Short mmCIF file of C-alpha atoms and ligand atoms in Angstrom, two decimals:
data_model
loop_
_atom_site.label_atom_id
_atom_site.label_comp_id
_atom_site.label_asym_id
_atom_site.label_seq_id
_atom_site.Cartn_x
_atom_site.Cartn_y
_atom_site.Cartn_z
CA UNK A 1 -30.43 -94.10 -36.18
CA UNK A 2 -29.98 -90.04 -36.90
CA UNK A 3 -32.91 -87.91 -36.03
CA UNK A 4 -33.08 -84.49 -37.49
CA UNK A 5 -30.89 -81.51 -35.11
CA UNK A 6 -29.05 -84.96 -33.92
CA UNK A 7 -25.27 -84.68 -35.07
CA UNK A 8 -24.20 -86.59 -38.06
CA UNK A 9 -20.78 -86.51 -37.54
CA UNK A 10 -19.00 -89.74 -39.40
CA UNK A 11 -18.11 -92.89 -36.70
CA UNK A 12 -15.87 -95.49 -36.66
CA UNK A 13 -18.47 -98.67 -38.58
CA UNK A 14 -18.39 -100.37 -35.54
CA UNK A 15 -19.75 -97.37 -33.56
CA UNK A 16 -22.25 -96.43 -36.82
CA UNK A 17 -23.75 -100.02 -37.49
CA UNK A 18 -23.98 -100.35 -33.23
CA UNK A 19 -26.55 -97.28 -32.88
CA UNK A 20 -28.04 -98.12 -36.50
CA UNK A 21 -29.38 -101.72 -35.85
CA UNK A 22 -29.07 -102.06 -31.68
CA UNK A 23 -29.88 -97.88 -30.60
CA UNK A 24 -33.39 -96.39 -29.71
CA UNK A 25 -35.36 -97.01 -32.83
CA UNK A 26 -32.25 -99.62 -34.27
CA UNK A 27 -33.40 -102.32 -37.34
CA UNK A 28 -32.85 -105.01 -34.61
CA UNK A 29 -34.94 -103.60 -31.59
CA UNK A 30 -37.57 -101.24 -33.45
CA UNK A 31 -40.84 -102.59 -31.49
CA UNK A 32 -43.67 -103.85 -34.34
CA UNK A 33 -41.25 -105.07 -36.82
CA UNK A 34 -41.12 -108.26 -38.93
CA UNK A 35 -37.91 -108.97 -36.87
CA UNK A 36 -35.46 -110.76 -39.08
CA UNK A 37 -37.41 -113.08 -41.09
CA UNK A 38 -38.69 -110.13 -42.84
CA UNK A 39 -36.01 -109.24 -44.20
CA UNK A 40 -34.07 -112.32 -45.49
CA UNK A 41 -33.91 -116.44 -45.36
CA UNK A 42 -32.03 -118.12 -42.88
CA UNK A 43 -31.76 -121.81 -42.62
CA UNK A 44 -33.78 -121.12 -39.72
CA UNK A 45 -36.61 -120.13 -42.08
CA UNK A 46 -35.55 -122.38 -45.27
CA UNK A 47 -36.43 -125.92 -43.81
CA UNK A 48 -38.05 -127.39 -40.50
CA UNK A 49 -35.22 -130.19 -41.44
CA UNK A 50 -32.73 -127.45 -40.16
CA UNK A 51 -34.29 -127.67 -36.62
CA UNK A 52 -34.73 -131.11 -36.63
CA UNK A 53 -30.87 -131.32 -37.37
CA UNK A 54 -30.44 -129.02 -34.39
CA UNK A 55 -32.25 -131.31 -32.10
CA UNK A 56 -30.22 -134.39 -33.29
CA UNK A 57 -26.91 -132.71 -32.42
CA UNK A 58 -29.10 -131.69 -29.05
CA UNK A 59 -29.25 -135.16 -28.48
CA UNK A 60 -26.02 -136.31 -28.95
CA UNK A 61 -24.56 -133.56 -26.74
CA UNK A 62 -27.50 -134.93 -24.08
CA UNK A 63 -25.43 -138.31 -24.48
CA UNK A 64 -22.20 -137.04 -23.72
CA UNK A 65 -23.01 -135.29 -20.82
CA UNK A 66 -24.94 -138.41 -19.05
CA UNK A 67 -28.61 -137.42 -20.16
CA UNK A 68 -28.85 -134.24 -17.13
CA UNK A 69 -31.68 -133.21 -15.38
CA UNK A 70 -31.43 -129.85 -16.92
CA UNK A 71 -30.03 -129.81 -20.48
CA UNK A 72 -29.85 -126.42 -21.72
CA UNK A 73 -30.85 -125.14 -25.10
CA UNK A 74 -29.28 -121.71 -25.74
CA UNK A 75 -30.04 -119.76 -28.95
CA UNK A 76 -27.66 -116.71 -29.60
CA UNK A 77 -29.31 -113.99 -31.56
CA UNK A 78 -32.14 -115.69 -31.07
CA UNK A 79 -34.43 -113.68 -33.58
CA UNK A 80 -37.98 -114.79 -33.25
CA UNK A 81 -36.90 -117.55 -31.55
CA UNK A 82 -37.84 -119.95 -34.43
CA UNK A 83 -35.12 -122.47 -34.07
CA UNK A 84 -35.86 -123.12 -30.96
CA UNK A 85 -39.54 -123.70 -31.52
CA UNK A 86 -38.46 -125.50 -33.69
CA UNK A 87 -36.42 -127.75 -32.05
CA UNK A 88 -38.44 -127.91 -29.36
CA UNK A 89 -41.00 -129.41 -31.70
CA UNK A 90 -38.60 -132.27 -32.97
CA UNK A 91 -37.16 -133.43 -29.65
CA UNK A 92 -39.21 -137.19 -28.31
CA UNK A 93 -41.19 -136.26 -25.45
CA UNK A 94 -39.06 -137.51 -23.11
CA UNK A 95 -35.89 -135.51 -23.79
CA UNK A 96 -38.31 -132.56 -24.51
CA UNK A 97 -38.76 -131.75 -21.28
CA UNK A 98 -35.53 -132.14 -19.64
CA UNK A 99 -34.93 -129.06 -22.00
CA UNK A 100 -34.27 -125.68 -20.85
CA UNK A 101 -35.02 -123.71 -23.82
CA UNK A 102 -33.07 -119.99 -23.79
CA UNK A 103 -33.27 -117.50 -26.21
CA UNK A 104 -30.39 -114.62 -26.26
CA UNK A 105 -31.24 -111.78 -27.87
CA UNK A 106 -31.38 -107.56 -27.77
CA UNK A 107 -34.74 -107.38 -29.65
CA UNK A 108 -38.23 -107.62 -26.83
CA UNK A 109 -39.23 -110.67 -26.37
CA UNK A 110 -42.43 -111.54 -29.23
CA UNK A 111 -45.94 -111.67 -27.53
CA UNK A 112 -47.33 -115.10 -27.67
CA UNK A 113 -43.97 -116.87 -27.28
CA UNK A 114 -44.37 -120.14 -25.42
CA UNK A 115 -43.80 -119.34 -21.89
CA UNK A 116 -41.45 -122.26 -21.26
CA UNK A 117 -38.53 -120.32 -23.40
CA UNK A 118 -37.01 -117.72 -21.21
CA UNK A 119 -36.12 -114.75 -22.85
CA UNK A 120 -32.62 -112.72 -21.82
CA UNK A 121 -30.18 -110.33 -22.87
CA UNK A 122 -27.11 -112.18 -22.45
CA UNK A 123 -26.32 -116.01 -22.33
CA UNK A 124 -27.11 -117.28 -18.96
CA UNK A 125 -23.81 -118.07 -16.63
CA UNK A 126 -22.80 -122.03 -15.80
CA UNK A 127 -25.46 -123.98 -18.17
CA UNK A 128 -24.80 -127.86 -19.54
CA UNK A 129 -26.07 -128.18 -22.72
CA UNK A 130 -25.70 -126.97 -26.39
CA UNK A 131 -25.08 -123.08 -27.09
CA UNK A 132 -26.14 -122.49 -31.34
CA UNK A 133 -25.93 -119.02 -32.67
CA UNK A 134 -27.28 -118.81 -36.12
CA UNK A 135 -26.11 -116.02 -38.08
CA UNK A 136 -25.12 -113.75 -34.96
CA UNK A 137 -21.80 -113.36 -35.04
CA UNK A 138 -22.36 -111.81 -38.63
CA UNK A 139 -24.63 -108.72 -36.73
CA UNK A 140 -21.84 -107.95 -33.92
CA UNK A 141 -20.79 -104.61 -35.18
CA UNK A 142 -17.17 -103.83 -36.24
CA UNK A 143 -14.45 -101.34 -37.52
CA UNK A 144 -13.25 -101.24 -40.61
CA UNK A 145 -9.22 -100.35 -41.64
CA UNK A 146 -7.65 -99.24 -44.77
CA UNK A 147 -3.85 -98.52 -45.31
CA UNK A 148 -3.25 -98.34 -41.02
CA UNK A 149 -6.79 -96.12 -40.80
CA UNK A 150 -10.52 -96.60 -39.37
CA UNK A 151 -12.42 -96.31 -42.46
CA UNK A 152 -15.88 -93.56 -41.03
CA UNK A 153 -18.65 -93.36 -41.84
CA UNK A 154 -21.79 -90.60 -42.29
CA UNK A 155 -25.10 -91.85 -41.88
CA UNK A 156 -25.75 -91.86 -45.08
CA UNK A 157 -23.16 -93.90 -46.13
CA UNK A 158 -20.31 -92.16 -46.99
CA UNK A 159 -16.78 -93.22 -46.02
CA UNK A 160 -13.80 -90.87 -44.70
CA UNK A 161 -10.58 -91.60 -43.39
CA UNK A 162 -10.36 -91.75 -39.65
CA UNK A 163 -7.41 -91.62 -37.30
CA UNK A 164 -4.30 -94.35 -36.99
CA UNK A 165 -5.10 -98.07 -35.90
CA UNK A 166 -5.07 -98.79 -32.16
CA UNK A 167 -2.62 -101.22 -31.07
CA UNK A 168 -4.95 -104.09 -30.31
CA UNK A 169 -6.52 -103.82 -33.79
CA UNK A 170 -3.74 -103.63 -35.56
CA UNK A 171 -2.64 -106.82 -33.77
CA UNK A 172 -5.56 -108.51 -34.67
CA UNK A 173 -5.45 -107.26 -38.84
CA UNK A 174 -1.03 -108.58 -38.30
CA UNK A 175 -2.06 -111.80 -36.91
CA UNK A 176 -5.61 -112.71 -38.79
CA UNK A 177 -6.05 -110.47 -41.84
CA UNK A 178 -2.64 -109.43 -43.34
CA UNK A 179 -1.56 -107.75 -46.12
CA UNK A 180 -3.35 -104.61 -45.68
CA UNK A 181 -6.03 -103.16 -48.43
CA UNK A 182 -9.12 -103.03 -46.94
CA UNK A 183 -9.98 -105.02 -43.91
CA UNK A 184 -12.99 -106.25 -41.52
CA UNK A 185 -11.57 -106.28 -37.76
CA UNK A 186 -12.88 -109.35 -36.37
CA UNK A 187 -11.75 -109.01 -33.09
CA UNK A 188 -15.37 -107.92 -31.53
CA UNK A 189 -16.75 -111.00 -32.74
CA UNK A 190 -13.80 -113.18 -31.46
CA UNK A 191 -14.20 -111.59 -27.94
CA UNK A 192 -18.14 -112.11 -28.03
CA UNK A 193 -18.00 -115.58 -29.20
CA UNK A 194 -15.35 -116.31 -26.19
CA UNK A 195 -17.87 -114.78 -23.63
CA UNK A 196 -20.87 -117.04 -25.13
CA UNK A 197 -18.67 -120.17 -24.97
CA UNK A 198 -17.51 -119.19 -21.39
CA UNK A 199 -21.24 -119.13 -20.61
CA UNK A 200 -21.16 -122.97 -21.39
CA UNK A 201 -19.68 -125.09 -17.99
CA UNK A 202 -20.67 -128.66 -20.22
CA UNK A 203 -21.32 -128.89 -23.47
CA UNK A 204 -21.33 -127.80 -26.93
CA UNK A 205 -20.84 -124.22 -28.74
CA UNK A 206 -21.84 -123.84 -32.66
CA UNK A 207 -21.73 -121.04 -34.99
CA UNK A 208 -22.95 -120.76 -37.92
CA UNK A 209 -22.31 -117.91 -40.08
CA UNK A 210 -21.39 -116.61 -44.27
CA UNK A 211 -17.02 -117.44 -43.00
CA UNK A 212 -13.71 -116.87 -44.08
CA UNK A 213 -10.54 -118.16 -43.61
CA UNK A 214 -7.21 -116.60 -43.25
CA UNK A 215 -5.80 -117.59 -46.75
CA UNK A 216 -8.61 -116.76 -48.44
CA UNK A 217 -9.69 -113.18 -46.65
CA UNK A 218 -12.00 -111.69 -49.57
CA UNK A 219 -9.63 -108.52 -51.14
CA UNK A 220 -12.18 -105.83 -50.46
CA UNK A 221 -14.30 -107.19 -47.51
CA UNK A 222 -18.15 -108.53 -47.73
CA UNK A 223 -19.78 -105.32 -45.57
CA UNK A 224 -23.03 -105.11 -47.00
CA UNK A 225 -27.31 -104.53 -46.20
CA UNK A 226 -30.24 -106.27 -46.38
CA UNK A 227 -33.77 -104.98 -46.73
CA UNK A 228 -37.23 -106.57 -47.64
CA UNK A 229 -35.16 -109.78 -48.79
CA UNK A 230 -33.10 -107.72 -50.94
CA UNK A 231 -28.95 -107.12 -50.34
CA UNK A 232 -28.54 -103.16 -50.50
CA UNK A 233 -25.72 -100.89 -49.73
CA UNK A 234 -24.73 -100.78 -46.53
CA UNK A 235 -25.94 -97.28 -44.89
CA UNK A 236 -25.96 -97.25 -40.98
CA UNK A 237 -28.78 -95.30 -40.80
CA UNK A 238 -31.20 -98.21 -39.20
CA UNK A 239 -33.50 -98.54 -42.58
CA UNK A 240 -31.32 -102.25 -42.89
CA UNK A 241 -29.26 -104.56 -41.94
CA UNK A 242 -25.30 -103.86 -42.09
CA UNK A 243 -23.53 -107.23 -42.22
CA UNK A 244 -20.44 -108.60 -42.42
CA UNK A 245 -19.32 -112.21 -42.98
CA UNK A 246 -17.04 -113.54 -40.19
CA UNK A 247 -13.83 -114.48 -39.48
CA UNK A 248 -14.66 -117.88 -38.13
CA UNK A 249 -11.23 -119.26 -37.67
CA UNK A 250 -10.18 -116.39 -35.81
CA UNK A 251 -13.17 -116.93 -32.98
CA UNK A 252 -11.98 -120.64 -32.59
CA UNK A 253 -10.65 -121.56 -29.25
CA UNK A 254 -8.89 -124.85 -28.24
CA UNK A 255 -10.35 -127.92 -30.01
CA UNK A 256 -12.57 -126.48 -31.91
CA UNK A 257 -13.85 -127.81 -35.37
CA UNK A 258 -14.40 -125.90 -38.54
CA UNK A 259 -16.98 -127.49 -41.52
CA UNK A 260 -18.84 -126.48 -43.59
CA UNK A 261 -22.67 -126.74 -43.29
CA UNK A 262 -22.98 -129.03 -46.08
CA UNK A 263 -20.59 -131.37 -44.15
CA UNK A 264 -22.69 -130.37 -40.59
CA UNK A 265 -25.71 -131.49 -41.92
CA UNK A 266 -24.94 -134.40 -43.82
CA UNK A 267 -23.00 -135.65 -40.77
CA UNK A 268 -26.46 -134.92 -39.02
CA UNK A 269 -28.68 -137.08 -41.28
CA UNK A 270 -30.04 -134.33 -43.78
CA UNK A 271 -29.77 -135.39 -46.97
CA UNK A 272 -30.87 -134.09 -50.43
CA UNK A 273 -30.95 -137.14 -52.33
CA UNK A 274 -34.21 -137.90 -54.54
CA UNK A 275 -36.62 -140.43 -53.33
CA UNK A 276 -36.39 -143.90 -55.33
CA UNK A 277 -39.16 -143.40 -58.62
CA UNK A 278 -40.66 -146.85 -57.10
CA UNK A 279 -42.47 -145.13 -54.43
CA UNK A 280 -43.90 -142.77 -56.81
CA UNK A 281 -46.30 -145.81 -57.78
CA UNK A 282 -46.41 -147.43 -54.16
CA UNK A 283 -46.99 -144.59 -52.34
CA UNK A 284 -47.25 -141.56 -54.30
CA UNK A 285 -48.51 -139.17 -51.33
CA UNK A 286 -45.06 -140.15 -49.72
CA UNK A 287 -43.01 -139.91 -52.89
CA UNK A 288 -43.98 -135.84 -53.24
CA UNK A 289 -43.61 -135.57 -49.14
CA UNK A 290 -40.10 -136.66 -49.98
CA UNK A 291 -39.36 -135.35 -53.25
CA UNK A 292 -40.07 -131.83 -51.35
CA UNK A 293 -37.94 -132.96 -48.38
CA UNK A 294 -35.15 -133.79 -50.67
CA UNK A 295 -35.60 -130.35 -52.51
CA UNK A 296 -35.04 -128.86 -48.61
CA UNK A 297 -31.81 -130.75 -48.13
CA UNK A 298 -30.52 -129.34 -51.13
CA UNK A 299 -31.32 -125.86 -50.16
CA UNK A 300 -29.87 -126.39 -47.11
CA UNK A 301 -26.63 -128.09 -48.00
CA UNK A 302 -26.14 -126.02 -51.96
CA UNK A 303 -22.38 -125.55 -51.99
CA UNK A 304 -23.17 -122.06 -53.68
CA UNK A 305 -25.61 -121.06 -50.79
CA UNK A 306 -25.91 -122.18 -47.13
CA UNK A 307 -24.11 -125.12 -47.99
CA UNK A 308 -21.21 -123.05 -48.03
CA UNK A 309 -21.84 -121.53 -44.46
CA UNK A 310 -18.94 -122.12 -42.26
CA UNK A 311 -19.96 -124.38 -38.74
CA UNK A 312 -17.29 -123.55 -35.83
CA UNK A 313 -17.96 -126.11 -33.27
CA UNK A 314 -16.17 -125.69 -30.07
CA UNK A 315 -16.25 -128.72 -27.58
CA UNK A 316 -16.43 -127.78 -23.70
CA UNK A 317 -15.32 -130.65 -21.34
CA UNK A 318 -16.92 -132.84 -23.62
CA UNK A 319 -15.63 -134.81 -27.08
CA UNK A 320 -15.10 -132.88 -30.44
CA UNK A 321 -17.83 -132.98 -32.66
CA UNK A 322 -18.38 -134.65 -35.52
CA UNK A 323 -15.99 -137.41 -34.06
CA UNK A 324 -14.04 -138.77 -37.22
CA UNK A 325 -15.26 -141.99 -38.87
CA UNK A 326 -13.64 -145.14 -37.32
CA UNK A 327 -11.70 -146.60 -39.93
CA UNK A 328 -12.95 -150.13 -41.46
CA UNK A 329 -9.96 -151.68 -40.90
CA UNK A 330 -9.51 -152.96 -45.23
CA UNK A 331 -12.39 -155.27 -44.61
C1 SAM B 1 -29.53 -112.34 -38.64
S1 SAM B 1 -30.52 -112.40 -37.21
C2 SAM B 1 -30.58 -114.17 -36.98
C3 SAM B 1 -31.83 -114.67 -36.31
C4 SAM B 1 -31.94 -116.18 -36.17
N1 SAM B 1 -30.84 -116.74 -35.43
C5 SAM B 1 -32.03 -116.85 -37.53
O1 SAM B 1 -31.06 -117.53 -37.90
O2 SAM B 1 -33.05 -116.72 -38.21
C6 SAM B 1 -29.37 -111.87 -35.94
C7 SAM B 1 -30.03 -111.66 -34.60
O3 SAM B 1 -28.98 -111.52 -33.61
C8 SAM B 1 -29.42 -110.59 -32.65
N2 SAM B 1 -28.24 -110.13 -31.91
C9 SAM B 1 -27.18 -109.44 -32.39
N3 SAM B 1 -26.26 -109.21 -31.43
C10 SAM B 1 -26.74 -109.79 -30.31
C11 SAM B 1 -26.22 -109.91 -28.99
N4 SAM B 1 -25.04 -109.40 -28.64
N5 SAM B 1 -26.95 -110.58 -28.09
C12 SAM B 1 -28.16 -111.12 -28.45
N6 SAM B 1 -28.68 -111.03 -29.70
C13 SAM B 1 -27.99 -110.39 -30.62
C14 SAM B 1 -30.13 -109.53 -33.46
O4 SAM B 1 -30.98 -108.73 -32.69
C15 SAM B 1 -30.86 -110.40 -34.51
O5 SAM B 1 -32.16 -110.74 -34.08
#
């Protein structure tokens, strides 16, 4: 955020979009605001069939760790902390609460949040359970190159060239993102996913995030803004949301899994398939319950929309997940 008499000198992006959403005043941590729902759709806010896909995956993490006293539930970038309302809400009783619900995030905790859901700053140290960060690792700020340079930026938007790439960075752009052009350093995001998973003693790690992949890098980067539900330019001056899609294969550690959510989901039981026309007669109140279900699913799992979200799953002392389909052996 720039107040008038403050300087206005052009930053590095990752400096710029830091202050503009997470400084005094930031999009992120204003006090009073509609927090992130207000400003776009999630698959946090498209479907209650998202949590309830969260709390199945819970569940099978709960099974691979021996059903523990505590099992904890930690949301990265928590938002509002929907999801894990959410989830919360979708767990049996009994598995309910062994849960200890967590929500990590830089915005003040929302009044009225069930008390039971502790509220921190940073993941909390040595936990067993499953770690799930939608759409975080998108919102960790980072630099931008072109042709060896930082690419600045004014607050009002405008770009400059900026000094020589340091050696870590360029590293990262030789090893991840080659070819030069324009380019999104993702190495912020690799080193804050590798902190959240190191949080994790047991369990699970997810992210879920707009991804690419290292041979298919988009030519010009995806930087953009989001305002009132509406994608805008991208002007670090805390009036939106600077995003950037992310580099998921780069934050992948050692046995991790990459899907997409479309694959995620379906794995997890969420399925957009139409509801047989026979109920419509039998039961019609059922048939529309499902036929709206079913129209969920779809937005959930559209390859042109969050369908096509990337899922990096990284196992900790535990079994890969999804664990690939026995085979049927030809009978
Ligand atoms: C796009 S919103 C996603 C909210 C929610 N997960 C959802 O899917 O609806 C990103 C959230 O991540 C939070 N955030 C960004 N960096 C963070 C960090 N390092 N630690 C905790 N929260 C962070 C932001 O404040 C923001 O609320």
């Amino acid at each position: 955020m720039s107040t008038p008499g403050e300087p206005t000198a052009p930053l590095r992006w990752r400096s710029a979009v830091e202050a503009a959403l997470y400084g005094p005043g930031g999009f992120y941590v204003r006090p009073g605001g509609p927090g992130p729902a207000g400003h776009f759709r999630t698959s946090v806010h498209a479907s209650a069939l998202y949590a309830g896909a969260v709390a199945r995956l819970l569940q099978w993490v709960d099974a691979q760790l021996g059903h523990p006293r505590d099992l904890a539930l930690v949301d990265v970038g928590a938002g509002r902390a929907e999801l894990l309302v959410g989830v919360l809400a979708a767990l049996d009783p009994r598995t309910a609460e062994r849960v200890r619900p967590y929500a990590v995030e830089r915005a003040e905790r929302p009044d009225g949040l069930e008390p039971r859901i502790r509220w921190t700053a940073e993941p909390p140290e040595g936990v067993t359970g499953l770690l799930f960060a939608n759409e975080w690792l998108d919102n960790v700020p980072l630099d931008i190159a072109e042709d060896g340079h930082y690419v600045l930026v004014a607050p009002d938007g405008t770009e400059s060239r900026g000094g020589p790439l340091e050696d870590a960075d360029r590293a990262w752009l030789e090893r991840w993102w080659p070819g030069g052009g324009r380019a999104e350093i993702g190495r912020p995001r690799d080193e804050a996913w590798g902190a959240a998973v190191r949080s994790l003693e047991r369990g699970l790690a997810v992210a879920v995030d707009y991804a690419h992949i290292r041979r298919a890098r988009p030519p010009y980067g995806t930087l953009t803004g989001f305002r009132g539900g509406r994608e805008v330019p991208p002007v670090p001056d805390g009036s939106c949301d600077v995003t950037a899609h992310v580099a998921l294969d780069a934050c992948a550690g050692p046995g991790a899994v990459l899907l997409t959510q479309r694959e995620a989901l379906t794995a997890l039981g969420v399925s957009g398939a139409r509801p047989p026309l026979a109920l419509a007669s039998s039961d019609p109140a059922a048939y529309v319950r499902a036929l709206a279900s079913a129209g969920e699913a779809a937005e959930l799992t559209s390859r042109s929309g969050l369908g096509a979200f990337g899922w990096l799953v990284q196992p900790v002392g535990i079994p890969a997940w999804p664990q690939p389909a026995p085979q049927d052996g030809g009978t």
